[in-house]
Amino acid sequence: DAQGARVFSLTRSSFAGQQRTGAALWSGDTSASWDSLRRQVASSVAYQMSGMPYWSQDIGGFFRPEDQYTSADYRDRLTRWFQFGVFTPVFRVHGYKTSTEIWNFGDEALRNINASAISLRYRLLPYIYSGFARVASEGYTMQRGLPMAFPEDQAVRSIADEFMFGDAFLVAPIFTPTPKGANETSREVYLPQGAPWIHFHS
């Protein structure tokens, strides 16, 4: 008897109205390239814009490079993918022919991913649970395309690489490699009109 049980269904197919079933969709078996990460950001926003609240991905990509455990580029990409994943409805890592436990990618990657992604996701759990209560009671989506939050701002209608996570967080994932010899990278971010923006980490 499933009445009252917390059933979880993860599928790679969906249909209009699927949100009524509570099933989660994931984006299928993606490659582990920087371009795939960029496209996952846009795909996640598009899916939420359709009104479906539960979306997931294979953090790190499903098909990974053979040198995944030793490649500095892949460790950088994996870290960025985890940082994006923090602000998606379902936070999960998965891959083909890989041991996805983060300690397999070296101490530095382990520290970076724990500090910048996993610890933050746990810190946000009360906020996330509150948001998903709204999903159940109001038809809300936790991850929100900018036009959903700022319908009067014409500029946000063409932005596919930024989104809101709940009502409080504007998220702009980094999906490009850290320049050689640099310790960090940056990107341009559009701040929609009509909100008093605060940098979360400051």
Coordinates of C-alpha atoms in Angstrom, one line a residue:
D1 CA 0.0 0.0 0.0
A2 CA 1.7 3.2 -1.2
Q3 CA -0.8 5.6 0.5
G4 CA 1.2 8.0 2.6
A5 CA 4.6 6.5 1.5
R6 CA 7.3 8.7 0.0
V7 CA 7.7 7.1 -3.4
F8 CA 10.5 8.2 -5.6
S9 CA 10.5 7.5 -9.4
L10 CA 13.4 8.6 -11.6
T11 CA 12.8 8.5 -15.3
R12 CA 14.4 9.7 -18.5
S13 CA 11.0 10.3 -20.2
S14 CA 8.3 12.8 -19.3
F15 CA 5.0 14.2 -20.6
A16 CA 2.8 17.2 -20.0
G17 CA 1.2 16.9 -16.6
Q18 CA 3.8 14.6 -15.2
Q19 CA 4.3 16.9 -12.2
R20 CA 1.1 15.5 -10.8
T21 CA 2.8 12.1 -10.3
G22 CA 5.9 13.6 -8.5
A23 CA 8.2 11.7 -10.8
A24 CA 11.7 13.1 -11.4
L25 CA 13.3 13.3 -14.8
W26 CA 17.0 13.2 -15.5
S27 CA 18.6 14.4 -18.7
G28 CA 19.9 11.0 -19.8
D29 CA 23.4 9.7 -20.5
T30 CA 25.5 12.9 -21.3
S31 CA 29.1 13.2 -22.1
A32 CA 31.5 14.8 -19.5
S33 CA 32.6 17.8 -21.7
W34 CA 32.5 21.4 -20.7
D35 CA 29.9 21.9 -23.5
S36 CA 27.7 19.2 -21.9
L37 CA 27.9 21.1 -18.6
R38 CA 26.9 24.3 -20.4
R39 CA 24.0 22.6 -22.1
Q40 CA 22.9 20.9 -18.8
V41 CA 22.4 24.4 -17.3
A42 CA 20.2 25.5 -20.2
S43 CA 18.3 22.2 -20.2
S44 CA 17.6 22.5 -16.5
V45 CA 16.2 26.0 -16.9
A46 CA 14.0 24.9 -19.9
Y47 CA 12.6 22.0 -18.0
Q48 CA 11.6 24.1 -15.1
M49 CA 10.0 26.7 -17.4
S50 CA 7.7 23.9 -18.6
G51 CA 6.4 23.7 -15.0
M52 CA 8.0 20.4 -14.0
P53 CA 9.6 20.8 -10.6
Y54 CA 11.8 17.6 -10.4
W55 CA 14.9 17.5 -12.6
S56 CA 18.2 15.7 -12.3
Q57 CA 21.4 15.1 -14.1
D58 CA 24.5 12.9 -13.9
I59 CA 26.9 15.3 -12.1
G60 CA 30.2 14.9 -13.8
G61 CA 28.7 13.5 -17.0
F62 CA 27.7 9.8 -17.6
F63 CA 30.5 9.1 -20.1
R64 CA 33.7 10.2 -18.5
P65 CA 37.3 10.4 -19.8
E66 CA 39.6 7.6 -19.2
D67 CA 42.0 9.9 -17.3
Q68 CA 39.2 11.1 -15.0
Y69 CA 41.1 10.4 -11.8
T70 CA 44.3 12.1 -12.9
S71 CA 43.1 14.9 -15.2
A72 CA 43.3 18.4 -13.7
D73 CA 40.9 19.6 -16.4
Y74 CA 38.4 16.9 -15.5
R75 CA 38.7 17.6 -11.7
D76 CA 38.0 21.3 -12.4
R77 CA 35.0 20.4 -14.5
L78 CA 33.7 17.9 -11.9
T79 CA 34.0 20.6 -9.2
R80 CA 32.0 23.1 -11.4
W81 CA 29.4 20.4 -12.1
F82 CA 28.9 19.8 -8.4
Q83 CA 28.6 23.5 -7.8
F84 CA 25.9 23.8 -10.4
G85 CA 24.2 20.6 -9.0
V86 CA 23.8 22.2 -5.5
F87 CA 21.1 24.5 -7.0
T88 CA 19.1 21.8 -8.9
P89 CA 16.1 20.0 -7.5
V90 CA 17.8 16.6 -7.3
F91 CA 21.5 16.5 -6.4
R92 CA 23.0 13.3 -7.6
V93 CA 26.2 12.0 -9.2
H94 CA 26.3 9.1 -11.5
G95 CA 28.6 7.7 -14.3
Y96 CA 29.5 4.8 -16.5
K97 CA 32.6 2.7 -15.8
T98 CA 33.5 5.0 -12.9
S99 CA 33.8 5.0 -9.2
T100 CA 32.0 8.3 -8.5
E101 CA 33.0 8.7 -4.8
I102 CA 34.8 12.0 -4.8
W103 CA 37.8 10.8 -2.8
N104 CA 38.8 8.9 -6.0
F105 CA 39.6 12.2 -7.6
G106 CA 42.3 13.3 -5.2
D107 CA 42.5 15.2 -1.9
E108 CA 42.4 18.7 -3.6
A109 CA 39.2 17.8 -5.5
L110 CA 37.7 16.2 -2.4
R111 CA 38.3 19.4 -0.4
N112 CA 37.1 21.7 -3.1
I113 CA 33.9 19.8 -3.8
N114 CA 33.1 19.3 -0.1
A115 CA 33.7 23.0 0.7
S116 CA 32.0 24.6 -2.3
A117 CA 29.2 22.2 -3.0
I118 CA 28.3 19.3 -0.7
S119 CA 28.6 21.3 2.6
L120 CA 26.5 24.1 1.0
R121 CA 23.8 21.7 -0.1
Y122 CA 23.5 20.4 3.5
R123 CA 23.5 24.0 4.8
L124 CA 20.6 24.8 2.5
L125 CA 18.5 21.8 3.3
P126 CA 15.9 23.7 5.5
Y127 CA 15.5 26.2 2.7
I128 CA 15.2 23.4 0.1
Y129 CA 12.6 21.5 2.2
S130 CA 10.6 24.6 2.6
G131 CA 10.7 25.2 -1.1
F132 CA 9.6 21.7 -1.9
A133 CA 6.7 22.1 0.5
R134 CA 5.6 24.9 -1.8
V135 CA 6.1 22.5 -4.8
A136 CA 3.6 20.1 -3.2
S137 CA 1.1 22.7 -2.0
E138 CA 1.3 25.5 -4.7
G139 CA 2.7 24.0 -7.9
Y140 CA 5.9 25.9 -7.4
T141 CA 9.3 25.0 -8.9
M142 CA 12.5 25.4 -6.8
Q143 CA 14.7 26.0 -9.8
R144 CA 13.2 28.9 -11.8
G145 CA 14.0 30.5 -15.1
L146 CA 14.5 34.2 -14.7
P147 CA 11.3 35.2 -16.6
M148 CA 9.4 33.2 -13.9
A149 CA 10.7 35.5 -11.2
F150 CA 11.1 38.8 -13.2
P151 CA 8.4 38.8 -15.9
E152 CA 8.7 42.6 -16.4
D153 CA 12.4 42.6 -17.1
Q154 CA 12.7 42.0 -20.9
A155 CA 16.4 41.3 -20.8
V156 CA 16.0 38.0 -18.8
R157 CA 14.0 36.4 -21.6
S158 CA 17.1 35.5 -23.6
I159 CA 19.2 34.3 -20.6
A160 CA 19.6 30.5 -20.4
D161 CA 22.6 30.2 -18.1
E162 CA 21.3 31.9 -15.0
F163 CA 18.3 31.0 -12.9
M164 CA 16.7 31.4 -9.5
F165 CA 16.8 28.7 -6.8
G166 CA 13.7 29.4 -4.8
D167 CA 13.0 33.1 -4.3
A168 CA 16.3 34.0 -2.6
F169 CA 19.2 32.8 -4.8
L170 CA 20.3 33.9 -8.3
V171 CA 22.6 31.3 -9.6
A172 CA 25.1 31.8 -12.5
P173 CA 27.1 28.6 -12.9
I174 CA 30.6 28.6 -14.3
F175 CA 30.9 26.1 -17.2
T176 CA 34.3 27.1 -18.7
P177 CA 37.8 25.9 -17.7
T178 CA 39.8 27.8 -15.2
P179 CA 42.5 29.6 -17.2
K180 CA 46.0 27.9 -17.0
G181 CA 48.1 29.4 -14.2
A182 CA 45.0 31.0 -12.5
N183 CA 43.5 29.9 -9.2
E184 CA 40.0 31.0 -10.2
T185 CA 37.8 32.1 -13.1
S186 CA 35.0 34.6 -13.5
R187 CA 32.0 35.3 -15.7
E188 CA 29.5 38.1 -16.4
V189 CA 26.2 38.0 -14.5
Y190 CA 23.1 39.9 -15.3
L191 CA 21.3 41.1 -12.2
P192 CA 17.6 41.5 -12.9
Q193 CA 16.0 44.8 -12.1
G194 CA 14.0 45.4 -9.0
A195 CA 15.8 43.3 -6.4
P196 CA 18.4 44.3 -3.8
W197 CA 21.2 41.8 -4.7
I198 CA 23.6 40.6 -2.0
H199 CA 26.7 38.4 -2.6
F200 CA 25.9 35.2 -0.6
H201 CA 29.5 34.5 0.4
S202 CA 30.4 38.1 1.5

